[in-house]
PDB file of C-alpha atoms in Angstrom:
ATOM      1  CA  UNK A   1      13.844  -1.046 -14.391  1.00 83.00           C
ATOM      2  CA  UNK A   2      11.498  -0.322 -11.394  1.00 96.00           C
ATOM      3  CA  UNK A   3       8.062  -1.469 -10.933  1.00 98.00           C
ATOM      4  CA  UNK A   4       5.047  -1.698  -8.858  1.00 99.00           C
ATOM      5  CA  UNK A   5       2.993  -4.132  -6.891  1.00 99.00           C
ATOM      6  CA  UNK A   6      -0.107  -2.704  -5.767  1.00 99.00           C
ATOM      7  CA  UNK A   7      -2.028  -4.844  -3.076  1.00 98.00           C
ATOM      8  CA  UNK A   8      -5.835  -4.751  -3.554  1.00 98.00           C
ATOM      9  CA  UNK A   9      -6.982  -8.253  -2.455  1.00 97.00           C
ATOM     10  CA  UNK A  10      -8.728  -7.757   0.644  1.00 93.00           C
ATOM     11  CA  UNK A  11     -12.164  -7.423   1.656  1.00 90.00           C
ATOM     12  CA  UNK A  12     -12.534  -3.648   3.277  1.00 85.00           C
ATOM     13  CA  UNK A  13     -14.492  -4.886   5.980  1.00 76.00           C
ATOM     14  CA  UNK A  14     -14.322  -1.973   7.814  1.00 78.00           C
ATOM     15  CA  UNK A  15     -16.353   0.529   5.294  1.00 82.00           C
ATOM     16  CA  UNK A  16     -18.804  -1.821   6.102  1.00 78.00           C
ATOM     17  CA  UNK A  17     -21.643  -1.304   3.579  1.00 80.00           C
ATOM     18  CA  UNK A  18     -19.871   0.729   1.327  1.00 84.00           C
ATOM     19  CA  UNK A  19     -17.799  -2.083   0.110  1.00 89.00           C
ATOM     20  CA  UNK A  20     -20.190  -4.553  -0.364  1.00 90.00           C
ATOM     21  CA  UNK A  21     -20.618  -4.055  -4.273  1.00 93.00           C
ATOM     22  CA  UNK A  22     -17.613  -1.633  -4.824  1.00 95.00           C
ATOM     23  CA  UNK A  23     -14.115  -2.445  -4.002  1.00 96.00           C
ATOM     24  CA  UNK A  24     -12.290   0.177  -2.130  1.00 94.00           C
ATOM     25  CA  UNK A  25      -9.667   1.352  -4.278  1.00 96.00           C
ATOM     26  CA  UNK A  26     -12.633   2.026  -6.907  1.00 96.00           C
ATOM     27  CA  UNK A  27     -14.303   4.430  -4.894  1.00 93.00           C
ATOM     28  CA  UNK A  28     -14.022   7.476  -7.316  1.00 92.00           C
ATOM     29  CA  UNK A  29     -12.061   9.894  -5.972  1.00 91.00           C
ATOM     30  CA  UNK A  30     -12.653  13.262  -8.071  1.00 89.00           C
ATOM     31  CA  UNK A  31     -14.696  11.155 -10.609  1.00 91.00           C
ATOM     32  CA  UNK A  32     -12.107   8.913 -10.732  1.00 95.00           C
ATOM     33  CA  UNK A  33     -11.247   5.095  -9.588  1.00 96.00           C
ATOM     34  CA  UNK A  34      -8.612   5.687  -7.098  1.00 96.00           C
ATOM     35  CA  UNK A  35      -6.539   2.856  -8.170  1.00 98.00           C
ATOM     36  CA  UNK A  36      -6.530   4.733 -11.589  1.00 98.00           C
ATOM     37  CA  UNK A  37      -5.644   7.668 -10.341  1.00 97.00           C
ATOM     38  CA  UNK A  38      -2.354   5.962  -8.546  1.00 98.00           C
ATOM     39  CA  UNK A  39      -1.127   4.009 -11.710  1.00 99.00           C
ATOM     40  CA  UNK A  40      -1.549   7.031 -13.837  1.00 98.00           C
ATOM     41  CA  UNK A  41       0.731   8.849 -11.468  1.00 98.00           C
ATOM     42  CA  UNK A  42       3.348   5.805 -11.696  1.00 98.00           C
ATOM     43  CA  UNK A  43       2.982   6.025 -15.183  1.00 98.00           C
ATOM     44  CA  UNK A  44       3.989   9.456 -15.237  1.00 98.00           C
ATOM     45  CA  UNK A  45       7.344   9.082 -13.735  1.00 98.00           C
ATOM     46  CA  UNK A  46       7.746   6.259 -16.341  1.00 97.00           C
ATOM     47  CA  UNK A  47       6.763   3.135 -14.071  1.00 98.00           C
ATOM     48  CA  UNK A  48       4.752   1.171 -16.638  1.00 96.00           C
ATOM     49  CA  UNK A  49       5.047  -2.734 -15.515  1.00 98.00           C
ATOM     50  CA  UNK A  50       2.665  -2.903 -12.804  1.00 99.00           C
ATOM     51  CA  UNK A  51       1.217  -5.704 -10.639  1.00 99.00           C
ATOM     52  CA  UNK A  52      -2.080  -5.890  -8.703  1.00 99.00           C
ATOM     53  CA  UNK A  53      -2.712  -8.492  -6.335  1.00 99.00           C
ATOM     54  CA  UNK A  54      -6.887  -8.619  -6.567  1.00 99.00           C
ATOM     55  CA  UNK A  55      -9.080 -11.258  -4.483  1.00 98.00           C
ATOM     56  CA  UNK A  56     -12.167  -9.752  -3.391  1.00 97.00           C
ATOM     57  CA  UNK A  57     -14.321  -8.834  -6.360  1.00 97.00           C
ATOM     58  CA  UNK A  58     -11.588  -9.366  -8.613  1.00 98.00           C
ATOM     59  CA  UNK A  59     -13.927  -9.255 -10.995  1.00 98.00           C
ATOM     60  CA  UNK A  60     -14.149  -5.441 -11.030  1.00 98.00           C
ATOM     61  CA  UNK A  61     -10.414  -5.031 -12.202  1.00 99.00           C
ATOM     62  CA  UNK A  62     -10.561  -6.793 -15.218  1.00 98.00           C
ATOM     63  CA  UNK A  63     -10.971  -3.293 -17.244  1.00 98.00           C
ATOM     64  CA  UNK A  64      -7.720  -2.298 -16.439  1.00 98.00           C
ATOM     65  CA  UNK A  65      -5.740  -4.781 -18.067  1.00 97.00           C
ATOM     66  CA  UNK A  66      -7.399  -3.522 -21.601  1.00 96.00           C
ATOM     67  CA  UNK A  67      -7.344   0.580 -20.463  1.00 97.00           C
ATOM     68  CA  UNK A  68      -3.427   0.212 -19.254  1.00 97.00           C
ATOM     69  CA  UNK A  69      -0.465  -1.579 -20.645  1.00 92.00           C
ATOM     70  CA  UNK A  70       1.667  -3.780 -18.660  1.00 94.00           C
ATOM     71  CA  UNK A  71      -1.244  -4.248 -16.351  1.00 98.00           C
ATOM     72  CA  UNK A  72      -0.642  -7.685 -14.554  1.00 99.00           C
ATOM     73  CA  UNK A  73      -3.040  -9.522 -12.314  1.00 99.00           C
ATOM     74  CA  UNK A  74      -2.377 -11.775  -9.492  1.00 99.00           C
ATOM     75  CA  UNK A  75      -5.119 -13.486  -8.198  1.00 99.00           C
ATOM     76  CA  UNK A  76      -5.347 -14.709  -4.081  1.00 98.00           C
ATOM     77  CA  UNK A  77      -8.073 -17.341  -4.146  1.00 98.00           C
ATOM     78  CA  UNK A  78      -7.185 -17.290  -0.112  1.00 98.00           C
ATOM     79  CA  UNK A  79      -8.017 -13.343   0.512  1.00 97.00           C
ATOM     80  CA  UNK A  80     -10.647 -13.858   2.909  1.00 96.00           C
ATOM     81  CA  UNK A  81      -8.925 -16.735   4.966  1.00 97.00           C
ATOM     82  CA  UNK A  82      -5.344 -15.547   4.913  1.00 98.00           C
ATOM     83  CA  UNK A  83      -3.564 -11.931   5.281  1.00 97.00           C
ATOM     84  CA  UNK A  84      -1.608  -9.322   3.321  1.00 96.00           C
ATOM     85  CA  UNK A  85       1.837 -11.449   3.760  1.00 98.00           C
ATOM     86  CA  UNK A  86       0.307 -13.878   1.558  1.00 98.00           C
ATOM     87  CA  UNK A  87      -0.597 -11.398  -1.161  1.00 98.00           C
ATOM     88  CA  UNK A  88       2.773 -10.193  -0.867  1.00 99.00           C
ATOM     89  CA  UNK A  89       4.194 -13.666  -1.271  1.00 99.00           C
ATOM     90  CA  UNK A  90       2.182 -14.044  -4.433  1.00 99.00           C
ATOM     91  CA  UNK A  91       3.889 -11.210  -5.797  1.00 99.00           C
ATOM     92  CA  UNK A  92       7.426 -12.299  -4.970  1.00 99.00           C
ATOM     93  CA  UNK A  93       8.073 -13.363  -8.642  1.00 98.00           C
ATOM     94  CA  UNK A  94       7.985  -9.579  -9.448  1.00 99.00           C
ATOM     95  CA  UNK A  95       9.675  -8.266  -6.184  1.00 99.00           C
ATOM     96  CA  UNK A  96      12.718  -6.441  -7.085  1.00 98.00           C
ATOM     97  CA  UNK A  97      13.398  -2.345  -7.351  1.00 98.00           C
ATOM     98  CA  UNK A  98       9.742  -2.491  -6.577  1.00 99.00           C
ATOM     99  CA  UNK A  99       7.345   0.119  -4.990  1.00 99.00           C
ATOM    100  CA  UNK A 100       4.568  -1.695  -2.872  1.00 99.00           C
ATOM    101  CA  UNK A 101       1.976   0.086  -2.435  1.00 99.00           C
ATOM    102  CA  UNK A 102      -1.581  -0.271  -0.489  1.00 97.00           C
ATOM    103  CA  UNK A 103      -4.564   0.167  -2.272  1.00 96.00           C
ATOM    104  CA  UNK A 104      -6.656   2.292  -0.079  1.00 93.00           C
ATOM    105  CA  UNK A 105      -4.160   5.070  -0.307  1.00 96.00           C
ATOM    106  CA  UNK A 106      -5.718   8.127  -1.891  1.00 95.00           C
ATOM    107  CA  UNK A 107      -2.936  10.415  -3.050  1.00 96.00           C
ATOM    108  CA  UNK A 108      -4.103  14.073  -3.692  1.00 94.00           C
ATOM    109  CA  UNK A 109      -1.198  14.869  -6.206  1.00 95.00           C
ATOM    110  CA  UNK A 110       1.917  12.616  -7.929  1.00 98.00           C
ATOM    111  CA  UNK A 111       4.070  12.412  -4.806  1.00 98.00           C
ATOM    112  CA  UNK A 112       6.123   9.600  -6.356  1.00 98.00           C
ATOM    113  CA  UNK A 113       9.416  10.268  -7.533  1.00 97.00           C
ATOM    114  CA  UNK A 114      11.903   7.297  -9.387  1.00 96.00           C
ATOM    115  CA  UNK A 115      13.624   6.080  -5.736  1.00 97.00           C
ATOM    116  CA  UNK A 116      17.341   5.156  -5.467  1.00 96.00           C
ATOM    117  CA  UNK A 117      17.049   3.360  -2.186  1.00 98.00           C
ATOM    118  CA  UNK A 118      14.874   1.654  -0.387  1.00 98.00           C
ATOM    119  CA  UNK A 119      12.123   3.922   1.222  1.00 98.00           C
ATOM    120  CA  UNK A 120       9.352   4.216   3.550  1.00 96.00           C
ATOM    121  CA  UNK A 121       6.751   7.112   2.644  1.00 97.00           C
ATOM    122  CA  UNK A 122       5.508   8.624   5.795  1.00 96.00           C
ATOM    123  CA  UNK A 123       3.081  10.952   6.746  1.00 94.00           C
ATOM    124  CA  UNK A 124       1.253  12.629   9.628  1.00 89.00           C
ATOM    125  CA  UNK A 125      -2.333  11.360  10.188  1.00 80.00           C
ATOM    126  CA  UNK A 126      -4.958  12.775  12.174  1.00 68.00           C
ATOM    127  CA  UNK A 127      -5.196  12.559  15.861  1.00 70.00           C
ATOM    128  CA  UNK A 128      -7.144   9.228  16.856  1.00 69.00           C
ATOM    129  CA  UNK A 129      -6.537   6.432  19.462  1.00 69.00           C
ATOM    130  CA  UNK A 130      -6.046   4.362  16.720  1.00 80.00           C
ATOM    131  CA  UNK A 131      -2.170   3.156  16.569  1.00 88.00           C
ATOM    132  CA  UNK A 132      -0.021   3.067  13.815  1.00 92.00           C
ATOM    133  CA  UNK A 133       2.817   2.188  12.217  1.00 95.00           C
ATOM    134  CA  UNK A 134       5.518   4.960  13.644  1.00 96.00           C
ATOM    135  CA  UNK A 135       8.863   5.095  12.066  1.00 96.00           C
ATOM    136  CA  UNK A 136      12.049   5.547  14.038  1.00 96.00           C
ATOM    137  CA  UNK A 137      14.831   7.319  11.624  1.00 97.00           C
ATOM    138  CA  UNK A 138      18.100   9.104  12.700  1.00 97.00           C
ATOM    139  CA  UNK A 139      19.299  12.443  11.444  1.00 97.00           C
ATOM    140  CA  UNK A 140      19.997  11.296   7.848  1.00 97.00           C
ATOM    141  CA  UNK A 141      16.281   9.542   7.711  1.00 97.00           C
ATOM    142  CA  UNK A 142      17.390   5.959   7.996  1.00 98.00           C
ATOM    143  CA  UNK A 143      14.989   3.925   9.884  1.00 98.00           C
ATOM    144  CA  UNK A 144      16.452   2.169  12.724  1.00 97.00           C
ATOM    145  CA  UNK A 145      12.954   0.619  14.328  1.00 97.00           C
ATOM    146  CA  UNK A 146       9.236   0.667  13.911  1.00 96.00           C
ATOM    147  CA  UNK A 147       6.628   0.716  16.543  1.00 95.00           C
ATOM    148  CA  UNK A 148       2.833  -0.236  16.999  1.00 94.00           C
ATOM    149  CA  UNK A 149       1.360   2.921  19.010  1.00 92.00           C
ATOM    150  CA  UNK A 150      -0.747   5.928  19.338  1.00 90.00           C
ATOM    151  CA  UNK A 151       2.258   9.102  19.207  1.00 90.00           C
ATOM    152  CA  UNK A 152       1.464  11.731  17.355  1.00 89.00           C
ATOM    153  CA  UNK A 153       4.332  11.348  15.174  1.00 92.00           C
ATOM    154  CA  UNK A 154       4.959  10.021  11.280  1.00 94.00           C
ATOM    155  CA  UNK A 155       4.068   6.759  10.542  1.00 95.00           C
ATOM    156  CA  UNK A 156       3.660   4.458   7.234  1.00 96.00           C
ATOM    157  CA  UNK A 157       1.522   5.808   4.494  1.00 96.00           C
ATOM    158  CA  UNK A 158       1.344   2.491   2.600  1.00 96.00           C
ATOM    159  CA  UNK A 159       3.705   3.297   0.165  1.00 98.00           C
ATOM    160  CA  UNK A 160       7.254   2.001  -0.089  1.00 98.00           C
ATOM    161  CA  UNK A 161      10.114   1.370  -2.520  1.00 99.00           C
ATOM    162  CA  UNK A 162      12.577  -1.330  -1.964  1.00 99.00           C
ATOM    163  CA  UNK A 163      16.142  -1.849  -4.243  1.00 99.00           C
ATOM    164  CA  UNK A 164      16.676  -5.290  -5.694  1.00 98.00           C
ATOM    165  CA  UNK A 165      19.131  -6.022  -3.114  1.00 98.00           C
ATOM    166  CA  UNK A 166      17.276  -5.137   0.040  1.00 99.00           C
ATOM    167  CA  UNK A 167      14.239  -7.208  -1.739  1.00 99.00           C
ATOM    168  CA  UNK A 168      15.731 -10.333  -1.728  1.00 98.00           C
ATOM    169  CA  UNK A 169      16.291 -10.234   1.463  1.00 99.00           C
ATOM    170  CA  UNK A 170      12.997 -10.013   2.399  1.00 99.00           C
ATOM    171  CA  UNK A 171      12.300 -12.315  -0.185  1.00 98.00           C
ATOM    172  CA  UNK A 172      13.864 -15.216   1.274  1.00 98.00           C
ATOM    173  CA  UNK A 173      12.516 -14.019   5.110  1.00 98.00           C
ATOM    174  CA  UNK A 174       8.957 -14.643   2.869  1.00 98.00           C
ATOM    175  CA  UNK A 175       9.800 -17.573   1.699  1.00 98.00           C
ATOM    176  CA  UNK A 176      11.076 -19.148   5.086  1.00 98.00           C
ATOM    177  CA  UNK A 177       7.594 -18.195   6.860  1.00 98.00           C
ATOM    178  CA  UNK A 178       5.111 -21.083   8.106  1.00 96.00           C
ATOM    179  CA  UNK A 179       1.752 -21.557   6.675  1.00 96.00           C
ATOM    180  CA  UNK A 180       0.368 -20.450  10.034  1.00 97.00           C
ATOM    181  CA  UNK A 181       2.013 -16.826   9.869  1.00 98.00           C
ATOM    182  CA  UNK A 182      -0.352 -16.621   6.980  1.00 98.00           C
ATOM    183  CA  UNK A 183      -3.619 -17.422   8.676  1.00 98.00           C
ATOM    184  CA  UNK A 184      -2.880 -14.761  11.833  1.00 97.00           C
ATOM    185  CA  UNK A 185      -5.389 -11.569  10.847  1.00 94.00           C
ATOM    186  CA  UNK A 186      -2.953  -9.528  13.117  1.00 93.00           C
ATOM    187  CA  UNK A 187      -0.250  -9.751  11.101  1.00 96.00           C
ATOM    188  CA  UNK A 188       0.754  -8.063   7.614  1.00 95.00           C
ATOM    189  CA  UNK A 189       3.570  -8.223   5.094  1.00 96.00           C
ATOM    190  CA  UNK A 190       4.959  -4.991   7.170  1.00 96.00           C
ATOM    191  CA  UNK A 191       5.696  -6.918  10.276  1.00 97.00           C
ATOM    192  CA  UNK A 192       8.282  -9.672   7.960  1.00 97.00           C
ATOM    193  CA  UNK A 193       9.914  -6.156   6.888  1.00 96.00           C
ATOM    194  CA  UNK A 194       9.935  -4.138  10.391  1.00 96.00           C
ATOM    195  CA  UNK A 195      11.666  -7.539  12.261  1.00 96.00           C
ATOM    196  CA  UNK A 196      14.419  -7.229   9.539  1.00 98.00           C
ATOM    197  CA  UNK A 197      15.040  -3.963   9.868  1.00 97.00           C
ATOM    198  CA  UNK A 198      18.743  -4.662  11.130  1.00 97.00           C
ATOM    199  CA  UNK A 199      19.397  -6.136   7.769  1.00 98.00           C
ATOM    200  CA  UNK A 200      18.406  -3.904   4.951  1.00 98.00           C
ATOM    201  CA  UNK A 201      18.771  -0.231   4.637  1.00 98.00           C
ATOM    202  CA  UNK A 202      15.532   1.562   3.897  1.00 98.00           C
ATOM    203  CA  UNK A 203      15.093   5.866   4.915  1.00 98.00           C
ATOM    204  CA  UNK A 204      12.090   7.586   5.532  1.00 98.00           C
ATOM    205  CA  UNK A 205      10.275   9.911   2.700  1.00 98.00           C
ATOM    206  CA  UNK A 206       7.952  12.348   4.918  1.00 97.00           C
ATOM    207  CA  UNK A 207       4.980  13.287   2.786  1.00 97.00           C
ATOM    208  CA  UNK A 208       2.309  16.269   3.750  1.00 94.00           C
ATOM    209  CA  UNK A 209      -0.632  14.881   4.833  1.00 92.00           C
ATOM    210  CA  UNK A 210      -2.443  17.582   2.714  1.00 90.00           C
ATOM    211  CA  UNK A 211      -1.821  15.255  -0.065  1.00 92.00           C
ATOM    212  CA  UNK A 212      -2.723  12.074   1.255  1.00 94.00           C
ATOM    213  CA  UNK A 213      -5.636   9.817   2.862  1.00 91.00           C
ATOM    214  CA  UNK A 214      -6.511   6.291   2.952  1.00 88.00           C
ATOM    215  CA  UNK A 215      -9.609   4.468   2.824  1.00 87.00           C
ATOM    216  CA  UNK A 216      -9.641   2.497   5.660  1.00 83.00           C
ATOM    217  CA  UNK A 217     -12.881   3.100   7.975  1.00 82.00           C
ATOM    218  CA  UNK A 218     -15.566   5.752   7.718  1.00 84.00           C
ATOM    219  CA  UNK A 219     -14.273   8.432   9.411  1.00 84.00           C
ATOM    220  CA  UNK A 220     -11.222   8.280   6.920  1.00 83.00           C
ATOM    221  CA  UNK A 221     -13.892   8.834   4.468  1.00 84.00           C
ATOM    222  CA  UNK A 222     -15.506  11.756   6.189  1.00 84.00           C
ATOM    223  CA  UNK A 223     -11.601  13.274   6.017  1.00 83.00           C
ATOM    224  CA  UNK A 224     -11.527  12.702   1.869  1.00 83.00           C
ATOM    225  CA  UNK A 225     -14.637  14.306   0.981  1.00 83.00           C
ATOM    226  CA  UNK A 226     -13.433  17.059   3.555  1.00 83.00           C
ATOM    227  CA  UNK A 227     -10.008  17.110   1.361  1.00 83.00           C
ATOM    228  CA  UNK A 228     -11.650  17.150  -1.748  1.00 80.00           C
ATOM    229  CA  UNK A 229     -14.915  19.585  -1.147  1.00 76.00           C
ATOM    230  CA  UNK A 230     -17.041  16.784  -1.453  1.00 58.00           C
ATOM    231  CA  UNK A 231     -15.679  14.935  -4.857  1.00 60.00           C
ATOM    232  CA  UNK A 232     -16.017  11.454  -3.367  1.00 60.00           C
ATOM    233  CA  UNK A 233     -18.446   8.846  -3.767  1.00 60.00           C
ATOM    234  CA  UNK A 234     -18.443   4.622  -4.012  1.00 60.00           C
ATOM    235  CA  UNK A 235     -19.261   4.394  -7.268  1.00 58.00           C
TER     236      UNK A 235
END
C-alpha cells in the first residue's frame, strides 16, 4: 500500500516576514491551509497513511493529527542546523512505494494519480535567472540525468513517487552518508537521488504549470494570488 512523506521542517527563510508566525505550507490557499489542501487530495485517490516531517513551528501541526487519520509526525529537532537529507533520513522508516512531496507546493487541482513506477512530477516554471532542477528523459520519459541551471525547460515540481524497490536503494545511499553531508545548506535529499540515477528507474510526469506553484520567495507569492484572483493570504 502506498504512502506519503510530506517534508515541512524547514524554516522558509526566504518569505522573510511572512513566515515568522505562520509556517509556509499553512498559508491559506483559497481559505485553506495548503498542506490540507494536498493531503485531502492524497486522500482522495485513497493514500491515507501519511507522514510529515515538521521542525520549525511544529507546534502549528499538531491539529492535524486529530482532523486526519493516519496522520504521523516526525519531528527534526536539527531543522535549522542541518538540511532536507536529514528530514528525509528521518523518514526512512516509512520509505517504501512512497510519494515525497515538498511542502511549499501549492497544487491548483488533484494532479496525483496511484503511480506504478517511480516518478518525477515536472513542470514548467516561469522565466527567472533562478536555476532549477531540469530533468533529462528520453522518448519514453525515463530520466537519464538531472541538471542545476537556468533552461527554460521542465524541471522538479517537488513531488515524486518512488516503488519499494527503487527506495531501498536510495535508502541504503541515505544511510551510508557522513554526518557532514547533513550540515552542507547546498545540498538536499534530491542531490543523494539525482547521483544515483544510473541505478534506479524513475520517468518523468509533466504537469501544467496552470495547476501548480510553490511557495518559495515572494515573487512566487505574487504568481499564487495572480493564479487564484487574489485567494491567498498567511493566515
Amino acid at each position: 500500500m502506498s504512502n506519503a512523506i510530506i517534508m515541512a521542517a524547514g524554516l522558509g527563510s526566504r518569505l522573510k516576514e511572512y513566515t515568522k508566525t505562520t509556517h509556509k505550507s499553512l498559508f491559506l490557499v483559497d481559505n485553506v491551509p495548503n498542506l490540507e489542501r494536498t493531503i485531502r487530495y492524497l486522500n482522495e485517490i485513497g493514500i491515507d497513511e501519511i507522514h510529515i516531517v515538521v521542525g520549525y513551528l511544529s507546534e502549528q501541526f499538531l491539529y492535524l493529527k486529530d482532523k486526519y487519520k493516519n496522520i504521523n509526525l516526525i519531528f527534526n529537532p536539527d531543522f535549522a542546523t542541518k538540511n532536507n537529507a536529514y528530514s528525509f533520513k528521518l523518514a526512512m522508516d516509512y520509505f517504501s512505494d512512497s510519494f515525497i512531496i515538498d511542502a511549499d507546493v501549492v497544487l491548483l487541482k488533484n494532479i496525483f494519480s496511484l503511480e506504478t513506477r517511480s516518478t518525477y512530477y515536472t513542470t514548467l516554471r516561469r522565466k527567472t535567472q533562478k536555476a532549477e532542477w531540469i530533468v533529462c528523459a528520453d522518448e519514453k520519459d525515463r530520466v537519464f540525468d538531472i541538471k542545476i541551471c537556468t533552461d527554460e525547460k521542465p524541471s522538479l515540481l517537488g513531488i515524486s513517487y518512488f516503488t519499494k524497490e527503487d527506495a531501498k536503494i536510495i535508502k541504503d545511499e541515505i544511510y551510508n552518508l557522513d554526518d557532514d553531508y547533513f550540515l552542507d545548506s547546498k545540498l538536499y535529499y534530491d542531490n543523494v537521488i539525482a547521483k544515483l540515477i544510473d541505478k534506479i528507474s524513475i520517468y518523468s510526469k509533466f504537469i501544467d504549470p496552470n495547476y501548480v506553484c510553490e511557495l518559495d520567495d515572494i515573487k512566487d507569492i505574487d504568481e499564487l494570488k495572480e493564479k487564484l484572483n487574489g485567494k491567498f493570504s498567511r493566515n
